[in-house]
Coordinates of C-alpha atoms and ligand atoms in Angstrom, one line a residue:
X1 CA 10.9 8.7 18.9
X2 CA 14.3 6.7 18.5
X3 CA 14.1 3.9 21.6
X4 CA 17.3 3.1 22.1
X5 CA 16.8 0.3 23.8
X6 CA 14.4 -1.3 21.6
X7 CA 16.9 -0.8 18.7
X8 CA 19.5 -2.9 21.0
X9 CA 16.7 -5.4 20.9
X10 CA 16.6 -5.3 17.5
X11 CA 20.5 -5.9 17.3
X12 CA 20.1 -8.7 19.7
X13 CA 17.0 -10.4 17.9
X14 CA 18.9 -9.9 14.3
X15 CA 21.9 -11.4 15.5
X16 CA 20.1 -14.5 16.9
X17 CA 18.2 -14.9 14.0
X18 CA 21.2 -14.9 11.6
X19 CA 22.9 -17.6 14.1
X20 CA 20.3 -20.0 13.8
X21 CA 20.8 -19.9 9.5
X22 CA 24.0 -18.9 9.2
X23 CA 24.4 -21.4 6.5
X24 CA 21.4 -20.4 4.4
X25 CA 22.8 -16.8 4.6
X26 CA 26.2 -17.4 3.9
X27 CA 25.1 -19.4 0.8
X28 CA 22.4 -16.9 0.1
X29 CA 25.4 -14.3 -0.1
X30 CA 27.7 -16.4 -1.5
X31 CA 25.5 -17.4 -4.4
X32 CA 24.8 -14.0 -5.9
X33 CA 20.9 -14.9 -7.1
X34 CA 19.2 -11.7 -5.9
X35 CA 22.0 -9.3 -5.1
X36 CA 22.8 -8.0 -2.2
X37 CA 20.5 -5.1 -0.9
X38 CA 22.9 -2.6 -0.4
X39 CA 25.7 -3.6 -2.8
X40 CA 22.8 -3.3 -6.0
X41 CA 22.1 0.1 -5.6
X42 CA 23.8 2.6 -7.9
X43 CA 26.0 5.9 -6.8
X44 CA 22.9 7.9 -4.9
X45 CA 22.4 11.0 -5.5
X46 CA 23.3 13.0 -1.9
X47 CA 20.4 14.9 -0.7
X48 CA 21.3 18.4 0.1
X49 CA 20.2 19.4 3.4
X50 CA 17.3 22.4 1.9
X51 CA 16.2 19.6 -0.9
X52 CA 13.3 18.9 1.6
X53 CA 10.1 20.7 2.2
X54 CA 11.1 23.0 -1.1
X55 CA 7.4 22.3 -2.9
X56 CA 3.9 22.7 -2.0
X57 CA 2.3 18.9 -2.0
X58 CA 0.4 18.4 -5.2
X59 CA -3.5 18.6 -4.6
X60 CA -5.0 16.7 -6.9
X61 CA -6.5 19.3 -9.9
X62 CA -8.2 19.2 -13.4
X63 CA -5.2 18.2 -15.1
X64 CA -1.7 16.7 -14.9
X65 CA -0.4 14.4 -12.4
X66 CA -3.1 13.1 -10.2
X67 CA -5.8 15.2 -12.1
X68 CA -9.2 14.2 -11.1
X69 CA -11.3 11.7 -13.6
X70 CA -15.0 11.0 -12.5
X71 CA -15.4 7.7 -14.1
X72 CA -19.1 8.0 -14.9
X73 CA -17.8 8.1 -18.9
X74 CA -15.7 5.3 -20.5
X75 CA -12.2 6.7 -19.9
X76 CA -9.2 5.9 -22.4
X77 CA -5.7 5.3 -20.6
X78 CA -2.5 5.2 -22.7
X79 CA 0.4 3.5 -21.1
X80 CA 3.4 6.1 -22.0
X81 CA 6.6 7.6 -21.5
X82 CA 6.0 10.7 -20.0
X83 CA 8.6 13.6 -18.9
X84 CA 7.7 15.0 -15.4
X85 CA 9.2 18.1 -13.5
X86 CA 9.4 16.6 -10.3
X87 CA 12.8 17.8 -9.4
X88 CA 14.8 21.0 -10.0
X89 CA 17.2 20.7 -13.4
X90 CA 15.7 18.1 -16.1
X91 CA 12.3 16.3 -16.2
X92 CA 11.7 12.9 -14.8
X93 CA 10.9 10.4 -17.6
X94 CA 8.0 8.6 -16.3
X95 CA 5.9 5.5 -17.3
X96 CA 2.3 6.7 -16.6
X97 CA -1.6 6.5 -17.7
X98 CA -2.1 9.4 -19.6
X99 CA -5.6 10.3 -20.2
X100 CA -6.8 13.2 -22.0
X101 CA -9.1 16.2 -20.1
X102 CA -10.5 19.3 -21.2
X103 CA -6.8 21.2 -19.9
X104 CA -4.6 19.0 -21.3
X105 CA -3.6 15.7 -20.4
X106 CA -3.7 14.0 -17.1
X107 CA -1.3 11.3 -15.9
X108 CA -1.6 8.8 -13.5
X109 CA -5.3 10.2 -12.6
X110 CA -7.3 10.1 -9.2
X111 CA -10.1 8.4 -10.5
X112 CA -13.3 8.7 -8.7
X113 CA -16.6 6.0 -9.2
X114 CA -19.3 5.2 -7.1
X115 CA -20.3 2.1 -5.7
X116 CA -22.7 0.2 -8.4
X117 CA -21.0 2.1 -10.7
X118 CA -20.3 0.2 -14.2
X119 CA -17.1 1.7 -15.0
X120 CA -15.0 0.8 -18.9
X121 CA -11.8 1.9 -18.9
X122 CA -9.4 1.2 -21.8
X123 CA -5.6 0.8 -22.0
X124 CA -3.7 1.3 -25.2
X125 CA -0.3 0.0 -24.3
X126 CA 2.1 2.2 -26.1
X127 CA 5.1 0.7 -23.9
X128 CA 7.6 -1.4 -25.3
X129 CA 6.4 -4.5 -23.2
X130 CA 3.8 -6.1 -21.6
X131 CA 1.4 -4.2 -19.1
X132 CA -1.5 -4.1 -17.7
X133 CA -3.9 -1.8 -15.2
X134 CA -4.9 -4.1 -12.1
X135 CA -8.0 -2.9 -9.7
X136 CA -6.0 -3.3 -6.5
X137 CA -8.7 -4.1 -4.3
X138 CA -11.8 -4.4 -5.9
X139 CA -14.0 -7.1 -6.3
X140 CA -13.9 -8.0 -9.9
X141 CA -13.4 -11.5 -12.0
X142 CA -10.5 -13.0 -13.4
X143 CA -10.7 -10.7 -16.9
X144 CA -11.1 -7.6 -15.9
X145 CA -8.7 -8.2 -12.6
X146 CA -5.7 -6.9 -14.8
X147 CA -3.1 -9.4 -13.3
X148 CA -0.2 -10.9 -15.0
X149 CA -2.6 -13.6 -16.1
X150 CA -3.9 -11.2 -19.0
X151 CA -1.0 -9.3 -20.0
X152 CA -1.4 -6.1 -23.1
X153 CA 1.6 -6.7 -25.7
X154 CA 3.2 -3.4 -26.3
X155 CA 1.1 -1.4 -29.0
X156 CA -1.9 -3.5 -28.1
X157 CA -5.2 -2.3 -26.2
X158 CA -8.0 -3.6 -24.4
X159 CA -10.8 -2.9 -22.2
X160 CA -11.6 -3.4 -18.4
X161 CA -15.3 -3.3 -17.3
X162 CA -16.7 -3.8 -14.0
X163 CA -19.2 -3.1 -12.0
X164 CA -18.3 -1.5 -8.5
X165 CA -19.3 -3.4 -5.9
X166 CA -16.7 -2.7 -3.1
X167 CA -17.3 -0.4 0.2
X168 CA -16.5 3.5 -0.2
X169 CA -12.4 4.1 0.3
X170 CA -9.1 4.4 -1.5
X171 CA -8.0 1.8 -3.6
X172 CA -5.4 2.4 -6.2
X173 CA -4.7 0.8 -10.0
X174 CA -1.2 -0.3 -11.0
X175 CA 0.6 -2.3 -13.9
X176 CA 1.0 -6.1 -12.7
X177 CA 3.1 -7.8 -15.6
X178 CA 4.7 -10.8 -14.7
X179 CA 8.3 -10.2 -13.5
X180 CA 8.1 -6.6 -14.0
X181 CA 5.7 -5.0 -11.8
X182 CA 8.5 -3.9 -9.7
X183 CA 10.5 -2.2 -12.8
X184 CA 7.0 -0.7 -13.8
X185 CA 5.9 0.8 -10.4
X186 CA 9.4 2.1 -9.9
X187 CA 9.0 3.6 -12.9
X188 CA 5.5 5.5 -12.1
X189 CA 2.3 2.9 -13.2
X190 CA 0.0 3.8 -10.2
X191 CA -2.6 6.0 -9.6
X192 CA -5.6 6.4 -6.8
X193 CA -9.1 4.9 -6.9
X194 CA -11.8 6.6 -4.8
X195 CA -15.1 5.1 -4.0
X196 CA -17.6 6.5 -2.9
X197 CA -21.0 5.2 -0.9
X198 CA -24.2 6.7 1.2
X199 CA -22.0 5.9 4.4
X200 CA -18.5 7.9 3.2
X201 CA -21.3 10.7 2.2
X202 CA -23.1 10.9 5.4
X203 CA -19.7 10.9 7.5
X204 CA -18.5 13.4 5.2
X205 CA -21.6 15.8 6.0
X206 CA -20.7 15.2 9.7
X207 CA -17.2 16.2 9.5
X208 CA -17.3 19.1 7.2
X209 CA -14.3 18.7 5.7
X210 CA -14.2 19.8 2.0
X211 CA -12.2 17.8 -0.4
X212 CA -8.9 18.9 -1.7
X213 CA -8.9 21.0 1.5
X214 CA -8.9 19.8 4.6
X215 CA -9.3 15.9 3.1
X216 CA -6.5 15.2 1.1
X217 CA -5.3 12.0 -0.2
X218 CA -1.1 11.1 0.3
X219 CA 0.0 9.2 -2.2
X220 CA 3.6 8.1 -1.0
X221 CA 6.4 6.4 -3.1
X222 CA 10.3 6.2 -2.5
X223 CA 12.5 6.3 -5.9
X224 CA 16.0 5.9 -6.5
X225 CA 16.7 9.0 -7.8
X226 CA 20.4 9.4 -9.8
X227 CA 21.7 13.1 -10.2
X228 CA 20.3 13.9 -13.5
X229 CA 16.6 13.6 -12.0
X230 CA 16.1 9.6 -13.4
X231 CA 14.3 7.1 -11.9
X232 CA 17.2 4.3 -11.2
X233 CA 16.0 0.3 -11.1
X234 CA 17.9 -2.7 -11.2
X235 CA 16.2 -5.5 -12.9
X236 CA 16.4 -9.0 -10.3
X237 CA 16.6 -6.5 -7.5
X238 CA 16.1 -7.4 -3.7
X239 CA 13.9 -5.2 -2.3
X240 CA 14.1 -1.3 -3.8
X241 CA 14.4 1.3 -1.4
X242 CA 14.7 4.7 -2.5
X243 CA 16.5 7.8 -1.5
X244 CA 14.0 10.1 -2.2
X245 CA 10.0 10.3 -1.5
X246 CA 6.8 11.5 -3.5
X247 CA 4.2 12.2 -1.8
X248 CA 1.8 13.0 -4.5
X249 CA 4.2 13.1 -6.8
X250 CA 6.0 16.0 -4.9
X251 CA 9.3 15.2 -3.7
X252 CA 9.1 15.4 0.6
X253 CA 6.2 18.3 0.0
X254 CA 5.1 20.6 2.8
X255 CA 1.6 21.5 2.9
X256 CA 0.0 24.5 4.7
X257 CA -2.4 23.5 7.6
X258 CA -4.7 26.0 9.8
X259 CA -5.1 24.9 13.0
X260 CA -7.8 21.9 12.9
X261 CA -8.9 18.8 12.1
X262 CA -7.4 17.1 8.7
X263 CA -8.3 14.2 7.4
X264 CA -5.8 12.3 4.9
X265 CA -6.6 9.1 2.8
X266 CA -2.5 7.6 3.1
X267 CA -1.4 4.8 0.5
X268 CA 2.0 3.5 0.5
X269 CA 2.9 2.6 -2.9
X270 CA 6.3 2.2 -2.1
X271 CA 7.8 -0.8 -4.1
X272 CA 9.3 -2.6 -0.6
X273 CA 9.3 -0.2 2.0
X274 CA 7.5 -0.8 5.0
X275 CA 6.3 3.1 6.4
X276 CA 5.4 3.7 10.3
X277 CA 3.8 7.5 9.6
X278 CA 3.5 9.3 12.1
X279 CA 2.5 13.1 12.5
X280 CA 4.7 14.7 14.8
X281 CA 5.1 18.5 16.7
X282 CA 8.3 18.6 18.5
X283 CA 9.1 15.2 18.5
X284 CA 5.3 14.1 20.4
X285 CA 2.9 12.8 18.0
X286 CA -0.5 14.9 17.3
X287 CA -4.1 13.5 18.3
X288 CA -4.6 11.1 15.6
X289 CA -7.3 8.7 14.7
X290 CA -7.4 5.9 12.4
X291 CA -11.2 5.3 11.0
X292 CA -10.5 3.3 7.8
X293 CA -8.3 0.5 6.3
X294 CA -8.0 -0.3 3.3
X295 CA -11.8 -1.7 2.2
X296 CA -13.0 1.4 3.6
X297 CA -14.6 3.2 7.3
X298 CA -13.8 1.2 10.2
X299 CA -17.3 1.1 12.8
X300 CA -15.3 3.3 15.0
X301 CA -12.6 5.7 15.0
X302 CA -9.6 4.3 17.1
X303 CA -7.0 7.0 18.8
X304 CA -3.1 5.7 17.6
X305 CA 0.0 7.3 17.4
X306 CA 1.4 6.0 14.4
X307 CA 0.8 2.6 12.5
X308 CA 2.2 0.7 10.0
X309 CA 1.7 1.0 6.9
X310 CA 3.1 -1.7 4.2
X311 CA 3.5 -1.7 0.8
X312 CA -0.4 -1.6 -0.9
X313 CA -1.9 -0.6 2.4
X314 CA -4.2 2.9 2.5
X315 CA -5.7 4.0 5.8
X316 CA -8.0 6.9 6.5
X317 CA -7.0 8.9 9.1
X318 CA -7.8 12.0 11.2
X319 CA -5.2 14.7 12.4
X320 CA -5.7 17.9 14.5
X321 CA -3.3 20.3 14.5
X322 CA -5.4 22.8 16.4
X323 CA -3.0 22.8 19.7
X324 CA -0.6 24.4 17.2
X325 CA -0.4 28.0 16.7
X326 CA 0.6 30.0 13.9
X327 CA 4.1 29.5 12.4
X328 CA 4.8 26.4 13.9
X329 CA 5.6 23.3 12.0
X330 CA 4.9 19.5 11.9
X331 CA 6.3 16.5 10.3
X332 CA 4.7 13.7 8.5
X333 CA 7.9 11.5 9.8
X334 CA 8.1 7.5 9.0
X335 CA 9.5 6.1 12.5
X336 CA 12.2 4.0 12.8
X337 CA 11.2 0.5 13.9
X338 CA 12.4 -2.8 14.1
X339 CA 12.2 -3.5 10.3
X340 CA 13.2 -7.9 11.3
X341 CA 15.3 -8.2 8.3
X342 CA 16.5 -11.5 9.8
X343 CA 17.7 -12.9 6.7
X344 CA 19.9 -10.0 5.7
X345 CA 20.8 -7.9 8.6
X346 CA 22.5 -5.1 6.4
X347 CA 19.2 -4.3 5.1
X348 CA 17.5 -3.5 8.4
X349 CA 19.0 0.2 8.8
X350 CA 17.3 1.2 5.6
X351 CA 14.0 -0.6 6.1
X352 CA 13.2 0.7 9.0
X353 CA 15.0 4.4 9.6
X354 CA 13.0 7.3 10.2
X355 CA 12.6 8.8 6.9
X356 CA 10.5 12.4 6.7
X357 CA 8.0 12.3 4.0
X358 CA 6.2 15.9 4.2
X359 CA 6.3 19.1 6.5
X360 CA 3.2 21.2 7.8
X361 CA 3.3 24.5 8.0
X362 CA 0.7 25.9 10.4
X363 CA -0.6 29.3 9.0
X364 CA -3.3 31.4 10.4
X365 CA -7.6 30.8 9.9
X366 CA -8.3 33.6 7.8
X367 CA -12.4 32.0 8.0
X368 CA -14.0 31.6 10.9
X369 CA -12.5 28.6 13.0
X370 CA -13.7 25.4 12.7
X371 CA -14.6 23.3 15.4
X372 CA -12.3 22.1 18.0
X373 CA -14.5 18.8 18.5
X374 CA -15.3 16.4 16.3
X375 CA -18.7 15.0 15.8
X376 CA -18.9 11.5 17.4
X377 CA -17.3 8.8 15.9
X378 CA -18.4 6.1 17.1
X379 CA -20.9 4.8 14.6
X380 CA -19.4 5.6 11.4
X381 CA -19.9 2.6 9.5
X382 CA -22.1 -0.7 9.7
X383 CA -19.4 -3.5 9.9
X384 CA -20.0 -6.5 11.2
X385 CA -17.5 -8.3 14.0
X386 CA -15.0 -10.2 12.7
X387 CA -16.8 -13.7 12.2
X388 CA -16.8 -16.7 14.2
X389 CA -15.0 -19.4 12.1
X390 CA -14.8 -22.1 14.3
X391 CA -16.4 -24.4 12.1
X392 CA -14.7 -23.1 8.8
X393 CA -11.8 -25.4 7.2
X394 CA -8.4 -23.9 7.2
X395 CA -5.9 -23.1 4.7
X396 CA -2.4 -23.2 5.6
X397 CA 0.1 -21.0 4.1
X398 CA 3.6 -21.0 4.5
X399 CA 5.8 -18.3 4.0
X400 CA 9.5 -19.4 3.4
X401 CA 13.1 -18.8 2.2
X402 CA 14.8 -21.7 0.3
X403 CA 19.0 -21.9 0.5
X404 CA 19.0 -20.3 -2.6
X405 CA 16.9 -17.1 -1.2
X406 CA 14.1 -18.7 -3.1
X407 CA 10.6 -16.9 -1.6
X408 CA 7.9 -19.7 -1.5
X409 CA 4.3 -19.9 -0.2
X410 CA 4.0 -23.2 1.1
X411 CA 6.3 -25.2 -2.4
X412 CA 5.0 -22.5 -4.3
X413 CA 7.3 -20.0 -6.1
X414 CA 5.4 -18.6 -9.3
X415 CA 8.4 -18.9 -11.2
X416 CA 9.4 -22.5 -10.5
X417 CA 5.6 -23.9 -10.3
X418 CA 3.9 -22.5 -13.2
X419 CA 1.4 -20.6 -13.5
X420 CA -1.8 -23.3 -13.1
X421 CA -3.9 -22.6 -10.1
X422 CA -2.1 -24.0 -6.9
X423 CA -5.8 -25.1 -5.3
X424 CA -9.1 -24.2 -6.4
X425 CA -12.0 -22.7 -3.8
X426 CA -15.4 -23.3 -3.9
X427 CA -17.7 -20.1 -5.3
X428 CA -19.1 -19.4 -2.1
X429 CA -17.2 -21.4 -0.2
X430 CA -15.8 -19.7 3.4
X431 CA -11.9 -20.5 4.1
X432 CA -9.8 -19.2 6.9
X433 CA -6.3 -18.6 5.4
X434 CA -3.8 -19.1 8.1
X435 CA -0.4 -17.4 6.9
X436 CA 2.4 -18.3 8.8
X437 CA 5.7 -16.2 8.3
X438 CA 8.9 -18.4 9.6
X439 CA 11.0 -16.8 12.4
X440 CA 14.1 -15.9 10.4
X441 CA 12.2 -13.9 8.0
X442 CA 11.2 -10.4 7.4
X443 CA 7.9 -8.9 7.4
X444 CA 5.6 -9.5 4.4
X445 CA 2.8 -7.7 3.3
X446 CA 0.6 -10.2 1.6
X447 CA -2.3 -9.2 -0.6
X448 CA -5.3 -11.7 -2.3
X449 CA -6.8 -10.3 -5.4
X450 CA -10.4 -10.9 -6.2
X451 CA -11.6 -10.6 -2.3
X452 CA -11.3 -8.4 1.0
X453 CA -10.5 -10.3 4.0
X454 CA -11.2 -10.1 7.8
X455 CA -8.2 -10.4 10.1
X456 CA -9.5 -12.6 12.9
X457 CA -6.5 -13.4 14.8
X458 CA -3.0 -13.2 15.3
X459 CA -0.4 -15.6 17.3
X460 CA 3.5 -14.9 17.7
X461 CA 3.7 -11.5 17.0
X462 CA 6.4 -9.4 17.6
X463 CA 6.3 -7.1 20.2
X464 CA 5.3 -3.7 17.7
X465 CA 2.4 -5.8 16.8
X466 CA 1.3 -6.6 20.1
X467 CA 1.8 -3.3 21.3
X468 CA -1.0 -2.0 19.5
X469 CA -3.8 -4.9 19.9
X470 CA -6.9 -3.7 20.5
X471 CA -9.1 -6.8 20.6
X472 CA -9.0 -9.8 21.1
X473 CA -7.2 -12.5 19.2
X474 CA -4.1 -9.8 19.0
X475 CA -6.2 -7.7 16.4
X476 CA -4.7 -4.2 15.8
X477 CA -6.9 -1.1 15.1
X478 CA -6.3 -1.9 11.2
X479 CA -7.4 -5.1 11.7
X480 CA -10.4 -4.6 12.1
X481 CA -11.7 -2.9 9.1
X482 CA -11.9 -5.0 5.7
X483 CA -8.5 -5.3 4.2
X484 CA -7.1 -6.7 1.0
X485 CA -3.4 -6.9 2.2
X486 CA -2.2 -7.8 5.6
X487 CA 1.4 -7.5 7.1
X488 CA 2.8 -11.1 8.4
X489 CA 5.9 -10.5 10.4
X490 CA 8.7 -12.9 11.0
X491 CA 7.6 -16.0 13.4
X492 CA 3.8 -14.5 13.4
X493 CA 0.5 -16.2 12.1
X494 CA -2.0 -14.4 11.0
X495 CA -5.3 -16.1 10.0
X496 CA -7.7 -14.4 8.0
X497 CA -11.4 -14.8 7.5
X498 CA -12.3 -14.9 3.2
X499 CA -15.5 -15.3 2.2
X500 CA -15.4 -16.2 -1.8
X501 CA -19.2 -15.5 -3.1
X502 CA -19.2 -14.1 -6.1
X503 CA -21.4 -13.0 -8.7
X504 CA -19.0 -14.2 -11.5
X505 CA -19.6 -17.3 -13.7
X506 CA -16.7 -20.0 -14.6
X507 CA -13.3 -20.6 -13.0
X508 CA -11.9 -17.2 -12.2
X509 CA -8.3 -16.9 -11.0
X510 CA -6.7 -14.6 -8.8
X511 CA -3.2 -14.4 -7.0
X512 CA -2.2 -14.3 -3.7
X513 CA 1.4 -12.6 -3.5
X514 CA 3.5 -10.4 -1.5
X515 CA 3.3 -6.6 -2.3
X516 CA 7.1 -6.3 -1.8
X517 CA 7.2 -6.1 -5.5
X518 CA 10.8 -7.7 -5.6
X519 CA 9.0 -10.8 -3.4
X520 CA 6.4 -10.6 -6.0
X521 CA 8.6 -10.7 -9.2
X522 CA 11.1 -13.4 -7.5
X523 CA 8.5 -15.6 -7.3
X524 CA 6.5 -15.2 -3.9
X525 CA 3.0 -15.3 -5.7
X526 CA 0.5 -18.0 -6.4
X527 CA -2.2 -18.3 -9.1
X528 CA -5.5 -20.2 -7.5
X529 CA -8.9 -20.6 -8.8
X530 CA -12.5 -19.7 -7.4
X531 CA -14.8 -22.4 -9.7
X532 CA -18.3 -23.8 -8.7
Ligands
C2O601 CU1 -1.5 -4.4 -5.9 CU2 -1.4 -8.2 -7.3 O1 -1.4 -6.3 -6.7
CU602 CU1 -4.3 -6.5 -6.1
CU603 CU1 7.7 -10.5 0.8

């Protein structure tokens, strides 16, 4: 899927980008602040040519990594060290929630709740630092959010309880210290949240696809990986790209597939990279449909090739592999694209190279065959249009670089600024946020606790972006479901539709940041406050 001449575009646009700053970049080099991305990596381990597609991807089980926990009953997560045999030769020390369950002990569970669901979930930080779990996603107040705002001191605990009031999809949990949330995640502090609803239920029913089967959740994550099987990260790192990738905790898995339908839950939980995944048979991309984002069922499956997928992002998709016969083999495959690194040209090759994350292996239906067809998709889900917001005010949000490769929204850096609410929102008051990323940037995936957001338009974007609009106002597939993080690319604006009702009581704050958890620890993150 390499386009060669897209990649010269890419050379072209990089360059002219760089000549428009050159001074910024030279003193952004010069200076030394953040490193520079390539230089700050250690000695990689090499990957052998047969390290890939050794292990069967994990399915999540009753116990271990990803086990299973319904969350009906209070569940008690212990922050820990953890040794994990990920790779062949010595275990993989791990920070992860460990949880007990009648096998054993779980880490890092998939954690399954209903919507209404009052859910209590402890932490007992047995870490040498601060942590915390955060409820990427979900619609909760200020003190059970789990943000930087309320950190756990090491041997400390406390509790988080909230009621469940968000649509049926995958949302995930993850550590969210100040200034270490990239170290943390790096390290392993993330697991999956599924929620349920009557509408996930009834679509479920229609598609007959059993759980753990033939719908499976990827979990993917790229690690630096050094040659005795640790987890490598360099405190005040630019963004961390790894050299190898978990899916599910298993290194670039393969899974066996019969010929049919699949659906897979995807959630990049990379620490900075951006993924384009893409399921691929000899180099042509399978029938694939996207029908959810990341706040759950879009109203209507959309046919894509591949998408984007950022940092934080999940997306529901369907896959058939029934063209294929028996013995042959797929490829979950990242694409290359045009990763717009303008601010460090170096960095673009990594960012956006086609990286494989998993294999399928195509083995013979020993059952009868399912179904070639799908049921149809076309009412999955009430969701209303995006909304009209003429007559809504407008935020504007700026997303910026200073000379000393400062990030800043607007003159916001979280460092530099404090940590006071930037602005305050009415409870129940209806914004549009218009983000605007500047032209000699790079693509940032930009997430708001507290709320989901509607996507209502885009302006500028580049041309991957408009490639795949679907609506009007230069709305992508993905845009139109309910998201909680959205990808701003260099020169774009992106204005999103945030409705702040609540049930909550007092000044509850939240923060907007980037999900590029380097962005996020340098800085690129405000606090602001929802208050009646
Ligand atoms: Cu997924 Cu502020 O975090
Ligand atoms: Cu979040
Ligand atoms: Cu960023």
């Amino acid at each position: 899927m390499t386009d060669p001449q897209r990649r010269r575009f890419l050379v072209g646009l990089t360059l002219g980008g760089a000549a428009v700053v050159a001074g910024p970049i030279a003193m952004w080099r010069y200076t030394g602040g953040h490193g520079h991305r390539m230089g700050s990596l250690p000695d990689l381990q090499s990957l052998p040519p047969d390290a890939r597609f050794v292990q069967p991807l994990r399915i999540p089980g009753s116990e271990g990594l990803m086990a299973e926990i319904d969350l009906r009953r209070p569940l008690e997560l212990s922050a820990q060290t953890a040794g994990a045999a990920l790779f062949p030769g010595p275990p993989t020390q791990l920070w992860a929630y460990a949880a007990r369950v009648p096998g054993g002990e779980a880490l890092n569970p998939l954690l399954r709740a209903r919507r209404g669901d009052a859910i209590d979930v402890g932490l007992h930080n047995r870490l040498g630092e601060d942590t915390t779990v955060h409820w990427h996603g979900l619609h909760v107040d200020e003190a059970n959010d789990g943000s930087g705002l309320h950190p756990v001191a090491g041997g400390g605990q406390r509790r988080y309880r909230l009621k469940v009031d968000n649509r049926a999809g995958l949302y995930w949990y993850h550590a969210h210290p100040h200034g270490r949330t990239g170290a943390q995640l790096q390290r392993g502090l993330a697991g999956l949240l599924l929620v349920e609803d009557e509408e996930e239920l009834a679509l479920r029913q229609r598609l007959g696809l059993r759980w753990g089967e033939r719908d499976l959740p990827l979990m993917i994550a790229d690690k630096q990986i050094d040659a005795g099987n640790a987890i490598v990260y360099k405190d005040g790192a630019d963004d961390w790209i790894g050299n190898r990738v978990l899916v599910n905790w298993t290194p670039e898995p393969y899974l066996d597939v019969i010929p049919a339908w699949y659906r897979f839950r995807l959630a990049n939980v990379c620490n900075a990279r951006l993924l384009r995944p893409c399921f691929l048979h000899e180099d042509k991309p399978l029938p694939m449909l996207l029908i959810g984002s990341d706040g759950g069922l879009l109203e209507r499956a959309w046919p894509v090739d591949d998408l984007f997928l950022a940092p934080a992002q999940r997306v529901d998709v369907l896959v058939d592999f029934g063209a294929l016969a028996p013995g042959a083999k797929a490829v979950l495959r990242s694409l290359d694209y045009v990763a717009m690194e303008n601010e460090d040209e170096s960095g673009a090759v990594a960012m956006g190279e086609a990286l494989d994350l998993m294999e399928l292996r195509v083995i013979e239906c020993v059952t009868e065959r399912p179904p070639a067809q799908l049921p149809p998709l076309d009412a999955m889900a009430k969701l209303p249009p995006p909304p009209d917001t003429a007559d809504w005010p407008v935020r504007a949000l700026r997303l910026r670089m200073d000379e000393q490769g400062r990030w800043f929204i607007n003159d916001w850096n979280f460092h530099l600024s404090g940590h006071d609410p930037a602005f305050t929102v009415k409870r129940g008051a209806r914004e549009v946020w218009e983000i605007r990323n500047s032209m000699t940037s790079m693509p940032h995936p930009m997430h708001l606790h507290g709320f989901q957001f509607r996507v209502v338009s885009r302006a500028i974007s580049p041309p991957d972006v408009r490639g795949r609009q679907v609506a009007p106002n230069g709305l992508t597939a993905q845009d139109l479901g309910w998201n909680d993080t959205v990808v701003v690319w260099p020169g774009e604006i992106v204005r999103l539709a945030i409705d702040f009702s609540q049930p909550f009581a007092g000044a509850q704050r939240y923060m907007l940041h980037c999900h590029n958890l380097e962005h996020e620890d340098m800085g690129m993150m405000l606090t602001f406050a929802v208050a009646d």
